[in-house]
Amino acid sequence: MTHAQRLAALRAELARLDVDGFLVPRSDEYLGEYVAPSGERLAWLSGFTGSAGMAVVLAGRAAIFTDGRYTTQVAQQTDAALWERRHLIDEPPHEWLRQHGAGLRVAYDPWVHTEAALARFSGVTLVPLTANPIDAVWADRPAPPAAPARVHAAQFSGREAVAKREDAAAELRRDGHAAAVLADPHSIAWLLNIRGADLANTPLALGFAVLRDDASVQLFMPPAKLPAEVRTHLGNAVDVADRATLPAALGALRGKRVRCDADATPAWFARTLRDAGAEPVVGDDPCRMPRATKNAVEQQGARDAHARDAVAMARFLAWFAREAPGGGLTEISAAEQLLAFRREVALFQGESFPAISGAGPNGAIVHYRASAETNRAIHPNECYLIDSGGQYQDGTTDITRTLWSGPGAAPESLRERYTRVLQGHIALGTARFPKGVAGPHLDALARRPLWDAGLDYDHGTGHGVGSFLSVHEGPAAFSRAAKNVALVAGMILSDEPGFYLPGAYGIRIENLLLVRDATPRADQAKPFLEFETLTLAPYCRALIATALLTAAERAWINAYHARVRDTVAPHCDATTREWLFAETAPC
Amino acid sequence: MTHAQRLAALRAELARLDVDGFLVPRSDEYLGEYVAPSGERLAWLSGFTGSAGMAVVLAGRAAIFTDGRYTTQVAQQTDAALWERRHLIDEPPHEWLRQHGAGLRVAYDPWVHTEAALARFSGVTLVPLTANPIDAVWADRPAPPAAPARVHAAQFSGREAVAKREDAAAELRRDGHAAAVLADPHSIAWLLNIRGADLANTPLALGFAVLRDDASVQLFMPPAKLPAEVRTHLGNAVDVADRATLPAALGALRGKRVRCDADATPAWFARTLRDAGAEPVVGDDPCRMPRATKNAVEQQGARDAHARDAVAMARFLAWFAREAPGGGLTEISAAEQLLAFRREVALFQGESFPAISGAGPNGAIVHYRASAETNRAIHPNECYLIDSGGQYQDGTTDITRTLWSGPGAAPESLRERYTRVLQGHIALGTARFPKGVAGPHLDALARRPLWDAGLDYDHGTGHGVGSFLSVHEGPAAFSRAAKNVALVAGMILSDEPGFYLPGAYGIRIENLLLVRDATPRADQAKPFLEFETLTLAPYCRALIATALLTAAERAWINAYHARVRDTVAPHCDATTREWLFAETAPC
């Protein structure tokens, strides 16, 4: 079917359902960053494949809403004759509907919106449906992913699931909550010490769960997804049933208070609880903070995974240094070589996200992904940005390095900007701060050297990272837009300032940092925290303008490079080792 | 009456009113930082004179709640036999009442609480009273202040009141609000270009107002407070009536939506509006942002006031340098000398707050106020902190300098800590940042040099300042606890990091900064802001450890000192000038 036919088919279905319109968010029922192919309804309907957006379909008109990242992409991918293009922030769907749909009955699938998102709509009657009408007309819709779940061994998790369930249940009892809906598969994975393969880059088994205040769990996923050893691992306190049993399970909570996380729970849950006479109450997912604060085993796992990932990275950087000056590389071939090196690393399970591989001006497109159409050669004497990562059973990595292809010297202005980014990256990574300080309070440390020159970057400075879970994990982040969540020992966050000159180049330098207690100093009246750098890869010698560095910054770089050399070189082949020694020589 | 008698009299009154208890906050009906003597009910009842706290009186028990600043003070000032002492944050009144007053009828005066504060109480029945029962038993309660209001001339305000009223009314019309309650006397002063003398350190005429969407204003204060020239200045669009007419005036808003600022409006207003069939809606005081962003005339007034204040400061610092090494000064005599110098400055109207004058270990008490009982000599060879400011018709000043009394050299560790405070103060004052950045995002810049040494200070880094208005003005602040209000050109904020070693000394270095647009740099893709330093006073040469400074920091200090010298010296007597030249010589 063409997109025009798909839209017409949807409209016919809406007419059959006696509603005037329908909301099509990008999300599926897991409300996450990555969506399984079976949930890509917005893309199927409109052609738009960006990672955020919403469409609103009325009988006579339809609009698609995207943010600034996707203005060009949505114009290229959607048919202007079918879709008005609107800016998601400047003219959000609820305002557009207030103007163009006043008084209409607009349907929605309660599985793919939070209650908070729906509460923004006014002037229309929102009509919940029991099935998504797109599914009725999407004839060749893929089946939901059904990869088997697997046990996440104690040597990686560091804590038995029964202890995690007990802690979370105690929190529920303290608040008078009889149960909590766990609508985030990352929380379910962490709580039950299971993993899966339902998404390309995050090892999740997709499903829902209800945790009860006696620490028992009802897990809602197709029982066929759980092999015998996983069932045994889950134990007697965890029941497994198909999602179809959810309404009855929630009905058993009549008269009880049930915690639902406002940001992560489909509206379907609160509605169904109310219909059953239960009382949904807004409260944090009890797993969110515990999984953000890695235990000692997870912390060591992160170190180990990074040390091994560093070997792949060193091999790649050495390979790039040999191959790039002669031309012949492309964005895709380089990213594939790095992936090939990662595949040879022990416990590697796949990429943590599709690599961002941007040469020359493509590096300035912050969310660039090389495709067959856009794939660009990596020319000699230009800037190349590679942002990539791996999922390992003991940890998740995410690293960005910006390279100079050579063989000539890099221009002075590029080196100055690279060095300012590096100085900000170092300023953040070396920060010591008291408890209570949150990510937004440290963001300026990474930006200061750029701000001093009137420069900036239009993305956050860093995000949390999971332990063989999501590469983008809340609740903490180095971002002025993020909530003020105090940094706590055990959190892992990225430190990734950048600078982008459209049409010319992009610079980003990213390490992952582990929060830890700092050794007390004289007259220190309170406990301090600091960061341990997990990532071990050299910075680009050719791009550092050493004259701009302070003595302290130079000393830090040299000490870091020595640590990289000492940790990584012993595990590399001779050629890589030779390159590593040259690249990490004191500057 | 003794405090025991006062408490008994209040309890008798409560019994007469048939209620089981009563809330006694520190606030009066203006909910501000400073309270007129007629509103100091908590102090009258309990003896506690701190600037924040609450008491809860039940028939058989009573508790007084204060925060960490006042633990010692409340223990000294209140009778333990009458008052349980509780921590305002750790065990707030609403939680204490949930435990000890469940089911009781607890009365409150709706004039002295916001609705938001009352909403925290549960488990008790809150009973609003039509009069404050303390007033019934406080026989010699002072009369409310009745100083006459004055015109704030256009040469100082820079904008006619009619234009301000029109702008604010347009905002109300845009939101569909028929009127706004103006419960903050600072907003009323700014809007109508009047000032007063009802409080010791802020030039306010206390009262309330209602701004209507046609830009007319009803002003509720005793008409006797408005001399003829002020009435003329107010014009025909402003009606004046006694506060007793407020209920009728609000009654005229039946059926209308009336904006009330949640943080600044007594609960009495929303209750009375609802009783009258009007609809109170939560919304920002429309004057708050305009008065925070000073216009060109107010900005120049701030510069002028600071240049004149700087002469008083230079005279004081020169005097201190002469007198302190010989001993004989006290905290009070020094503060009085500074005030005497300020009194000789044109347009001086009084102190902007009671000076904080702390010598030796008293400097480490952040909210120290020298009194007859505590007044300490300023010994030779010790640290002395003086935080003071003036109200001038063209601007409000607030400056802190930390001095070494000499004649010997200051200890190395003190100089190192002073220099770290100074480095943080400079780092913040020299920041350039894009629009959208808020105070909390810059706080870490002022703390970083201290954090690097495991040190910190337990207060905010800075607060907004008014234009011949409050020395503590919202909404912006350099404070991690503050809301994220983006910094905007025209705002004035203090930059005041410090370090305090209990039992030894206190260091604080404070300038006021004016936010302004920054000159664009090459490749600058967005507008940047920066700070103009308003305060002009030398730092303490004897306390600067120049070896710790970077070349850029030393250059900045020397340039600042040259600016101080060039601006201030021409207006000083020869002795002061000689000292100024020596103190500002390049380091």
Coordinates of N, CA and C in Angstrom, one line a residue, chain A residues 417 426-428 430-438 440-445 447-448 450-458 479-482 484 499 501 505 521-526 528, chain B residues 417 426-428 430-438 440-445 447-448 450-458 479-482 484 499 501 505 521-526 528:
Chain A
R417 N 39.5 24.6 18.6 CA 38.1 24.2 19.0 C 38.2 22.8 19.7
I426 N 37.6 17.5 30.3 CA 38.5 17.2 31.4 C 37.9 17.9 32.6
A427 N 37.5 19.2 32.5 CA 37.0 19.9 33.7 C 35.8 19.2 34.3
L428 N 34.9 18.6 33.5 CA 33.8 17.8 34.1 C 34.4 16.5 34.7
T430 N 37.1 15.7 36.0 CA 38.0 15.9 37.2 C 37.3 16.6 38.3
A431 N 36.0 16.8 38.2 CA 35.2 17.6 39.2 C 35.1 16.8 40.5
R432 N 35.2 17.5 41.6 CA 34.9 16.9 42.9 C 33.8 17.8 43.5
F433 N 32.8 17.2 44.1 CA 31.6 18.0 44.5 C 30.9 17.3 45.7
P434 N 30.2 18.1 46.5 CA 29.6 17.5 47.6 C 28.3 16.7 47.2
K435 N 27.8 15.9 48.2 CA 26.6 15.2 47.9 C 25.5 16.3 47.8
G436 N 24.5 16.0 47.0 CA 23.4 16.9 46.8 C 23.5 17.6 45.5
V437 N 24.7 17.7 44.9 CA 24.9 18.3 43.6 C 24.3 17.4 42.5
A438 N 23.6 18.0 41.6 CA 23.0 17.2 40.5 C 23.7 17.5 39.2
P440 N 22.6 18.8 36.3 CA 22.5 20.2 35.7 C 23.4 21.2 36.3
H441 N 23.9 21.0 37.6 CA 24.7 21.9 38.2 C 26.2 21.8 37.7
L442 N 26.5 20.7 37.1 CA 27.9 20.5 36.6 C 28.0 20.8 35.1
D443 N 26.9 20.9 34.4 CA 26.9 21.1 33.0 C 27.9 22.2 32.5
A444 N 27.8 23.3 33.3 CA 28.6 24.5 32.9 C 30.1 24.2 32.9
L445 N 30.5 23.3 33.7 CA 32.0 23.0 33.8 C 32.5 22.5 32.4
R447 N 31.1 23.2 29.5 CA 30.9 24.2 28.5 C 31.8 25.5 28.6
R448 N 32.3 25.7 29.8 CA 33.0 27.0 30.0 C 34.1 27.3 29.0
L450 N 34.4 26.6 26.0 CA 33.7 27.0 24.7 C 33.0 28.3 24.9
W451 N 32.2 28.4 26.0 CA 31.5 29.7 26.2 C 32.5 30.9 26.2
D452 N 33.6 30.7 26.8 CA 34.6 31.8 26.8 C 34.9 32.3 25.4
A453 N 34.8 31.5 24.4 CA 35.1 31.9 23.1 C 33.8 32.1 22.3
G454 N 32.7 32.2 23.0 CA 31.4 32.5 22.3 C 30.8 31.3 21.6
L455 N 31.3 30.1 22.0 CA 30.8 28.9 21.3 C 30.0 28.0 22.2
D456 N 29.3 27.0 21.7 CA 28.4 26.2 22.5 C 28.1 25.0 21.7
Y457 N 27.4 24.0 22.3 CA 26.8 22.9 21.6 C 25.4 22.7 22.0
D458 N 24.6 22.2 21.0 CA 23.1 22.2 21.2 C 22.7 20.8 21.6
S479 N 22.6 17.7 32.1 CA 21.7 18.4 31.1 C 20.9 19.4 31.9
R480 N 20.9 20.7 31.4 CA 20.1 21.7 32.1 C 18.6 21.4 32.0
A481 N 18.2 20.6 31.0 CA 16.8 20.3 30.9 C 16.4 19.1 31.9
A482 N 17.4 18.4 32.5 CA 17.0 17.3 33.3 C 16.6 17.7 34.7
N484 N 16.6 17.8 38.7 CA 17.7 17.8 39.7 C 17.7 16.5 40.5
F499 N 31.6 20.4 19.6 CA 31.4 21.7 18.9 C 31.2 21.3 17.4
L501 N 30.5 22.8 13.5 CA 30.5 24.0 12.6 C 29.8 23.5 11.3
Y505 N 32.7 20.7 10.0 CA 33.2 19.5 10.8 C 32.4 19.5 12.1
R521 N 39.9 15.5 52.3 CA 41.0 16.4 52.4 C 41.0 17.1 53.8
A522 N 42.1 17.8 54.1 CA 42.1 18.5 55.3 C 41.0 19.5 55.4
D523 N 40.4 19.7 56.6 CA 39.3 20.6 56.9 C 38.1 20.3 56.1
Q524 N 38.0 19.1 55.5 CA 36.8 18.8 54.7 C 35.7 18.5 55.7
A525 N 34.6 19.3 55.6 CA 33.6 19.3 56.6 C 32.4 18.3 56.2
K526 N 32.5 17.8 54.9 CA 31.4 17.0 54.5 C 31.9 16.0 53.4
F528 N 32.6 14.3 50.0 CA 32.7 14.7 48.6 C 32.6 13.5 47.7
Chain B
R417 N 42.9 29.8 51.3 CA 41.5 29.7 51.3 C 40.8 31.0 50.7
I426 N 35.7 35.3 40.9 CA 36.2 35.8 39.6 C 35.6 34.9 38.5
A427 N 35.7 33.6 38.7 CA 35.2 32.7 37.7 C 33.7 32.9 37.4
L428 N 32.9 33.2 38.4 CA 31.5 33.5 38.1 C 31.3 34.9 37.5
T430 N 33.2 36.5 35.6 CA 33.7 36.6 34.2 C 33.0 35.6 33.3
A431 N 32.0 35.0 33.7 CA 31.3 34.0 32.9 C 30.6 34.6 31.7
R432 N 30.7 34.0 30.5 CA 29.9 34.3 29.4 C 29.0 33.1 29.1
F433 N 27.8 33.3 28.8 CA 26.9 32.1 28.7 C 25.7 32.4 27.7
P434 N 25.2 31.4 27.1 CA 24.1 31.6 26.2 C 22.8 31.9 26.9
K435 N 21.8 32.5 26.2 CA 20.5 32.7 26.8 C 19.9 31.4 27.1
G436 N 19.1 31.3 28.2 CA 18.5 30.1 28.6 C 19.2 29.5 29.8
V437 N 20.4 29.9 30.1 CA 21.1 29.4 31.3 C 20.6 30.2 32.5
A438 N 20.4 29.4 33.6 CA 19.8 30.0 34.8 C 20.9 30.0 35.9
P440 N 21.2 28.5 38.9 CA 21.7 27.2 39.4 C 22.7 26.6 38.5
H441 N 22.7 26.9 37.2 CA 23.7 26.3 36.3 C 25.1 26.9 36.4
L442 N 25.2 28.1 37.0 CA 26.5 28.7 37.1 C 27.0 28.6 38.5
D443 N 26.3 28.2 39.5 CA 26.7 28.1 40.9 C 28.0 27.4 41.0
A444 N 28.2 26.3 40.2 CA 29.4 25.5 40.4 C 30.7 26.2 40.0
L445 N 30.5 27.2 39.1 CA 31.7 28.0 38.7 C 32.3 28.7 39.9
R447 N 32.1 27.7 43.0 CA 32.5 26.7 44.1 C 33.7 25.9 43.6
R448 N 34.0 25.8 42.3 CA 35.0 24.8 41.8 C 36.4 24.9 42.5
L450 N 37.1 25.9 45.4 CA 37.0 25.3 46.8 C 36.8 23.8 46.8
W451 N 35.9 23.4 45.9 CA 35.6 22.0 45.8 C 36.9 21.2 45.5
D452 N 37.7 21.7 44.7 CA 39.0 21.0 44.3 C 39.8 20.7 45.5
A453 N 39.6 21.5 46.6 CA 40.4 21.3 47.8 C 39.5 20.7 48.9
G454 N 38.4 20.1 48.5 CA 37.5 19.5 49.5 C 36.8 20.4 50.4
L455 N 36.6 21.7 49.9 CA 36.0 22.7 50.8 C 34.7 23.2 50.1
D456 N 33.8 23.8 50.8 CA 32.5 24.3 50.3 C 32.0 25.4 51.3
Y457 N 30.9 26.0 50.9 CA 30.2 26.9 51.8 C 28.7 26.5 51.8
D458 N 28.1 26.7 52.9 CA 26.7 26.2 53.1 C 25.7 27.4 53.0
S479 N 21.8 29.7 43.0 CA 21.6 28.8 44.1 C 21.0 27.5 43.5
R480 N 21.5 26.4 44.0 CA 21.0 25.1 43.5 C 19.6 24.9 43.9
A481 N 19.2 25.6 45.0 CA 17.8 25.4 45.5 C 16.8 26.2 44.7
A482 N 17.3 27.2 43.9 CA 16.4 28.1 43.3 C 15.7 27.5 42.0
N484 N 14.7 27.3 38.1 CA 15.5 27.6 36.9 C 14.9 28.7 36.2
F499 N 34.1 30.9 52.6 CA 34.6 29.7 53.2 C 34.6 30.0 54.7
L501 N 35.6 28.6 58.7 CA 36.2 27.6 59.5 C 35.7 27.8 60.9
Y505 N 37.7 31.6 61.6 CA 37.5 32.7 60.7 C 36.4 32.5 59.7
R521 N 31.4 36.9 19.2 CA 32.7 36.5 18.7 C 32.6 35.8 17.4
A522 N 33.7 35.5 16.8 CA 33.7 34.8 15.5 C 33.0 33.4 15.6
D523 N 32.2 33.0 14.6 CA 31.5 31.7 14.6 C 30.5 31.6 15.7
Q524 N 30.2 32.7 16.4 CA 29.2 32.6 17.5 C 27.8 32.5 16.8
A525 N 27.2 31.3 17.1 CA 25.9 31.0 16.4 C 24.7 31.5 17.2
K526 N 24.9 32.0 18.4 CA 23.7 32.4 19.2 C 24.1 33.6 20.1
F528 N 25.1 35.6 23.3 CA 25.6 35.3 24.6 C 25.4 36.5 25.6

